[in-house]
PDB file of C-alpha atoms in Angstrom:
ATOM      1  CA  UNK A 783       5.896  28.993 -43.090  1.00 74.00           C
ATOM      2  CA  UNK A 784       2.433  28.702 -44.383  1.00 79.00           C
ATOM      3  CA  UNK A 785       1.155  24.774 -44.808  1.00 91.00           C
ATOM      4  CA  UNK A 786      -1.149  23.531 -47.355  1.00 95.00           C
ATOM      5  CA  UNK A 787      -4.228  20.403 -47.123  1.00 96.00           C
ATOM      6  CA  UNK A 788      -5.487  20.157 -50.952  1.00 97.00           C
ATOM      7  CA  UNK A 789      -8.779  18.206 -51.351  1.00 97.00           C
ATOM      8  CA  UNK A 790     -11.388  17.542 -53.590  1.00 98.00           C
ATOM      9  CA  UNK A 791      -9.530  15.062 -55.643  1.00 97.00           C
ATOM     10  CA  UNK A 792     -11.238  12.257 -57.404  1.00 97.00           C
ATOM     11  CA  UNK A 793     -12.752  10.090 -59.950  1.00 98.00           C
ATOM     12  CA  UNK A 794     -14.681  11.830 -62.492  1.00 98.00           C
ATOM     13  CA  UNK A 795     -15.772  11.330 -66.037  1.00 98.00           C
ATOM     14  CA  UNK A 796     -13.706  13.200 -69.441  1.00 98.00           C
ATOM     15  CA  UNK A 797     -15.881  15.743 -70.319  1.00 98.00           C
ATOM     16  CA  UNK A 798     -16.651  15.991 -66.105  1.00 98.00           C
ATOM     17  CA  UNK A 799     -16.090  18.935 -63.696  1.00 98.00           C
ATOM     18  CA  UNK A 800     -14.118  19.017 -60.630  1.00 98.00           C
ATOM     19  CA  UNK A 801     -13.072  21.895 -57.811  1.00 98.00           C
ATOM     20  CA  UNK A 802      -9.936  21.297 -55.506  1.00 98.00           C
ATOM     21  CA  UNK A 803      -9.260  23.121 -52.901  1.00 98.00           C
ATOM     22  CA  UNK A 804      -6.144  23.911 -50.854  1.00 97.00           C
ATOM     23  CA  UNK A 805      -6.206  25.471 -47.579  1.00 96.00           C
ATOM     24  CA  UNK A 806      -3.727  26.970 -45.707  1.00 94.00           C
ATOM     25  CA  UNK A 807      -2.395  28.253 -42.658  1.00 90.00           C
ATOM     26  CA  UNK A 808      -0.381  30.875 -40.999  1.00 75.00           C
ATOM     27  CA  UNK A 809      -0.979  34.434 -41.915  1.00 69.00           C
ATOM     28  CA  UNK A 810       1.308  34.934 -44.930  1.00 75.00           C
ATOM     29  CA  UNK A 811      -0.776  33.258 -46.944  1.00 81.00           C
ATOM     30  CA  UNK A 812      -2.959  36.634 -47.854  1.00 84.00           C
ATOM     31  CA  UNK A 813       0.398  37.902 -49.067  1.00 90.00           C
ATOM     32  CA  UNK A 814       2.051  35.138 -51.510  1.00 94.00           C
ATOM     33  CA  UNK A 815       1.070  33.923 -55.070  1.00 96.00           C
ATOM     34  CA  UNK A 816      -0.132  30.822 -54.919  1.00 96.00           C
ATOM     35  CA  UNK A 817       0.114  28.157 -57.954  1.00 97.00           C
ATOM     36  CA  UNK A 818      -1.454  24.469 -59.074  1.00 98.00           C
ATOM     37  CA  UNK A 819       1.081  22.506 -60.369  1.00 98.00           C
ATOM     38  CA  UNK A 820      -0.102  18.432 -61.274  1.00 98.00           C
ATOM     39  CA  UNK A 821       2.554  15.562 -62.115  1.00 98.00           C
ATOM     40  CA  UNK A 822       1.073  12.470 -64.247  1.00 97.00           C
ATOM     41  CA  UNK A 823       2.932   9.109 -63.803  1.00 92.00           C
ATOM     42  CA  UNK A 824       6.030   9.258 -65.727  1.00 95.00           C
ATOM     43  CA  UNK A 825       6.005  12.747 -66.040  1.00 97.00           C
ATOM     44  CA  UNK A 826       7.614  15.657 -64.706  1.00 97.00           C
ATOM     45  CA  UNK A 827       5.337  18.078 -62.497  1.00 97.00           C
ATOM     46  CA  UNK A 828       4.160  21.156 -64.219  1.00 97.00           C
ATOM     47  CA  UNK A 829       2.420  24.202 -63.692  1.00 97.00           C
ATOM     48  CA  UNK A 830      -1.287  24.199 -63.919  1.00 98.00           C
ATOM     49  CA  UNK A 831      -2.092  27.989 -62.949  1.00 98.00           C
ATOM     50  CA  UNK A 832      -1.368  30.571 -60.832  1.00 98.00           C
ATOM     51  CA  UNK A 833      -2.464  33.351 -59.144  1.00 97.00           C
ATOM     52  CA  UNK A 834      -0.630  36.766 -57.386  1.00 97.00           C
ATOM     53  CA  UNK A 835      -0.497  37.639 -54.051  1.00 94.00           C
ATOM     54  CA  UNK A 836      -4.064  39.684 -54.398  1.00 94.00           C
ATOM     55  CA  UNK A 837      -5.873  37.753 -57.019  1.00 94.00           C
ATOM     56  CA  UNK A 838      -5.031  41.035 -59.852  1.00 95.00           C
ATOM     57  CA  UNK A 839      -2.955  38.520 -62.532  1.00 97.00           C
ATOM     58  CA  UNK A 840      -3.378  35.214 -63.053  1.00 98.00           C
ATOM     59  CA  UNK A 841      -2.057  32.948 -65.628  1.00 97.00           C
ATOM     60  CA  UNK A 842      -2.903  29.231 -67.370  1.00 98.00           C
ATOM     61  CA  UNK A 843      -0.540  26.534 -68.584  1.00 97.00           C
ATOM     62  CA  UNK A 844      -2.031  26.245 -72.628  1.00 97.00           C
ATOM     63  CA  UNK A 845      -3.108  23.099 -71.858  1.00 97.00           C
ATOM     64  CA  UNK A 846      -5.675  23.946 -69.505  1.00 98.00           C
ATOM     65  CA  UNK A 847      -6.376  27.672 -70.416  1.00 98.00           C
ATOM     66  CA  UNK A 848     -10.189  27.835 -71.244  1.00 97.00           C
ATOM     67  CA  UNK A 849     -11.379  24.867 -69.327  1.00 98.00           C
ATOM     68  CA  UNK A 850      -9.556  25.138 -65.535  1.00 98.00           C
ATOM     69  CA  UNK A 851     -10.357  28.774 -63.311  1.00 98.00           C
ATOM     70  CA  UNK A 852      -8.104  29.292 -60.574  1.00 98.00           C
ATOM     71  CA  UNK A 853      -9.052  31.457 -57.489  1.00 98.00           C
ATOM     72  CA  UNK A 854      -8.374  32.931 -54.102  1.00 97.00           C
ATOM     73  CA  UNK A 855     -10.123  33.828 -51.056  1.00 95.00           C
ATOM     74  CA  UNK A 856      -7.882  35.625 -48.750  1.00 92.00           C
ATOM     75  CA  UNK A 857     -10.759  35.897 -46.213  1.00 91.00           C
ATOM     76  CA  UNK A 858     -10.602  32.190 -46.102  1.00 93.00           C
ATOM     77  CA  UNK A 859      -7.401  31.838 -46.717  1.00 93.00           C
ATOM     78  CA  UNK A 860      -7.886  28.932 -49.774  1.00 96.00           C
ATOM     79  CA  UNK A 861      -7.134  28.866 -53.146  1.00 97.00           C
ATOM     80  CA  UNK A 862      -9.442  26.945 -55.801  1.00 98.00           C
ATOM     81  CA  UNK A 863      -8.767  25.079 -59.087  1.00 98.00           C
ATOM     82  CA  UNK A 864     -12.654  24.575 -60.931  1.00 98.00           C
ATOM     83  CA  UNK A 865     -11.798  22.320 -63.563  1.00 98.00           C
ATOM     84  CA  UNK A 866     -13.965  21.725 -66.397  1.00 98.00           C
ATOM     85  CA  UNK A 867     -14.197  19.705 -69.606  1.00 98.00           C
ATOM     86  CA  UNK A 868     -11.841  17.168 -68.190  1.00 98.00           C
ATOM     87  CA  UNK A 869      -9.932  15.184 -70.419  1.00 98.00           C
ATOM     88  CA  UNK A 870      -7.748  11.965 -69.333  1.00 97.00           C
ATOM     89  CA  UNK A 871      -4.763  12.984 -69.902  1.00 97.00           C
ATOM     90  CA  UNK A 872      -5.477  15.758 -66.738  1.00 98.00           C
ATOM     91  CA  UNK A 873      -4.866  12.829 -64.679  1.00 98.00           C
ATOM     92  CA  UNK A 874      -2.380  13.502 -62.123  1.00 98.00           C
ATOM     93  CA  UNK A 875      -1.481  14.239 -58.702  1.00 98.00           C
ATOM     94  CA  UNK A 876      -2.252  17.914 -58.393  1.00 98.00           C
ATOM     95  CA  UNK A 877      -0.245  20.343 -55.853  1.00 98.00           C
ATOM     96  CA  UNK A 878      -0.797  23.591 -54.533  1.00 97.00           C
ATOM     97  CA  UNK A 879       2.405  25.705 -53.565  1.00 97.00           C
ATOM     98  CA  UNK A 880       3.057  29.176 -52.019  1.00 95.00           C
ATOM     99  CA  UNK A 881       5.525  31.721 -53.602  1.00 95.00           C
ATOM    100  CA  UNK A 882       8.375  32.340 -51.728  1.00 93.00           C
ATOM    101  CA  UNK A 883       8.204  36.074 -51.617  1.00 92.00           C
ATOM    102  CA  UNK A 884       5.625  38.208 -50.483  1.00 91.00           C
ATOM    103  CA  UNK A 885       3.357  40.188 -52.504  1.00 91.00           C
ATOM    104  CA  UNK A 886       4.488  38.233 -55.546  1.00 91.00           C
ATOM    105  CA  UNK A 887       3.283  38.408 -58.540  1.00 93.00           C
ATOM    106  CA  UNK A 888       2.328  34.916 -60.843  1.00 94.00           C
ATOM    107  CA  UNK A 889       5.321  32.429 -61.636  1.00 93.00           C
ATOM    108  CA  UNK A 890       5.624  29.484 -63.594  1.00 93.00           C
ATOM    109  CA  UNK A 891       8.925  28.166 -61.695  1.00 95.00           C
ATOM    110  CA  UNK A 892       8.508  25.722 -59.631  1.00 96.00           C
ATOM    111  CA  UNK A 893      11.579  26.956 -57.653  1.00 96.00           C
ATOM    112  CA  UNK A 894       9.508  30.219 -57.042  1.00 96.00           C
ATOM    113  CA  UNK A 895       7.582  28.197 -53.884  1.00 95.00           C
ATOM    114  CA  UNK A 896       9.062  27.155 -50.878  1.00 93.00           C
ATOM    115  CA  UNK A 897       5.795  25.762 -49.713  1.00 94.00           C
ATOM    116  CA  UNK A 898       4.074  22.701 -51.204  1.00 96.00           C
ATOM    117  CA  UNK A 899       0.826  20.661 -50.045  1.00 96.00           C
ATOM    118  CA  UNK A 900       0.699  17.057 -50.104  1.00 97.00           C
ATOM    119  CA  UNK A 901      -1.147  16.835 -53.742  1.00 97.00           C
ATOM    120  CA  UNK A 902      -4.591  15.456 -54.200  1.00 98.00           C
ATOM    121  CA  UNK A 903      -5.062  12.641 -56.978  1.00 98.00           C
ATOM    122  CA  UNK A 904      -7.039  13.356 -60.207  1.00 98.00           C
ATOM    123  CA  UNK A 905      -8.656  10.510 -62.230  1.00 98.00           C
ATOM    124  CA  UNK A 906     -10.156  11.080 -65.256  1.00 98.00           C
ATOM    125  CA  UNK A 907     -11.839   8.536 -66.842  1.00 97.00           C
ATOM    126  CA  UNK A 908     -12.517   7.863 -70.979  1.00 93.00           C
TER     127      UNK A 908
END
């Protein structure tokens, strides 16, 4: 099963940028969608963004579409999150998760991943 270590997480200012990374290991990763997912306090945990198996489709939650880019590098087996024009209410614990299936395509589900990093907090300040 592939594990996930997200970093980058932080205090930054609204209107600030930020880029998290999540690496993982084990071999499958070149071959399984990956997604960002973030849960605020109080909230339930959502779907940020993700990204197919080969980096060909990707797709954005409205709230972030325009302002967060997600990304793979297969060579390096990581997936990135830049995040820009940050607002406060994108404060939140943000996870990255691996799709269950191989050569999979983008979900929104969170029952679609079977793997999930630990998360990586996400201040934003006003």
């Amino acid at each position: 099963q592939v594990q996930l270590i997200e970093s980058g997480g932080g205090l930054v200012q609204a209107g600030g940028s930020r880029r998290l990374s999540c690496a993982a290991s084990g071999r499958t990763f070149n071959n399984k969608a990956m997604g960002w997912f973030r849960q605020a306090p109080g909230k339930e945990r959502e779907i940020v963004a993700s990204i197919s198996w080969n980096g060909g489709r990707i797709a954005y939650a409205d709230s972030v579409k325009g302002r967060f880019t997600i990304s793979r590098d297969n060579t390096k087996n990581t997936v990135y999150l830049q995040m820009n024009s940050l607002r406060p209410e994108d404060t939140a614990v943000y996870y990255c998760a691996a799709n269950r299936l191989y050569f999979s395509g983008v979900d929104y589900s969170q029952n679609a991943y079977d793997a999930w990093g630990q998360g990586t907090q996400v201040t934003v300040s006003s």
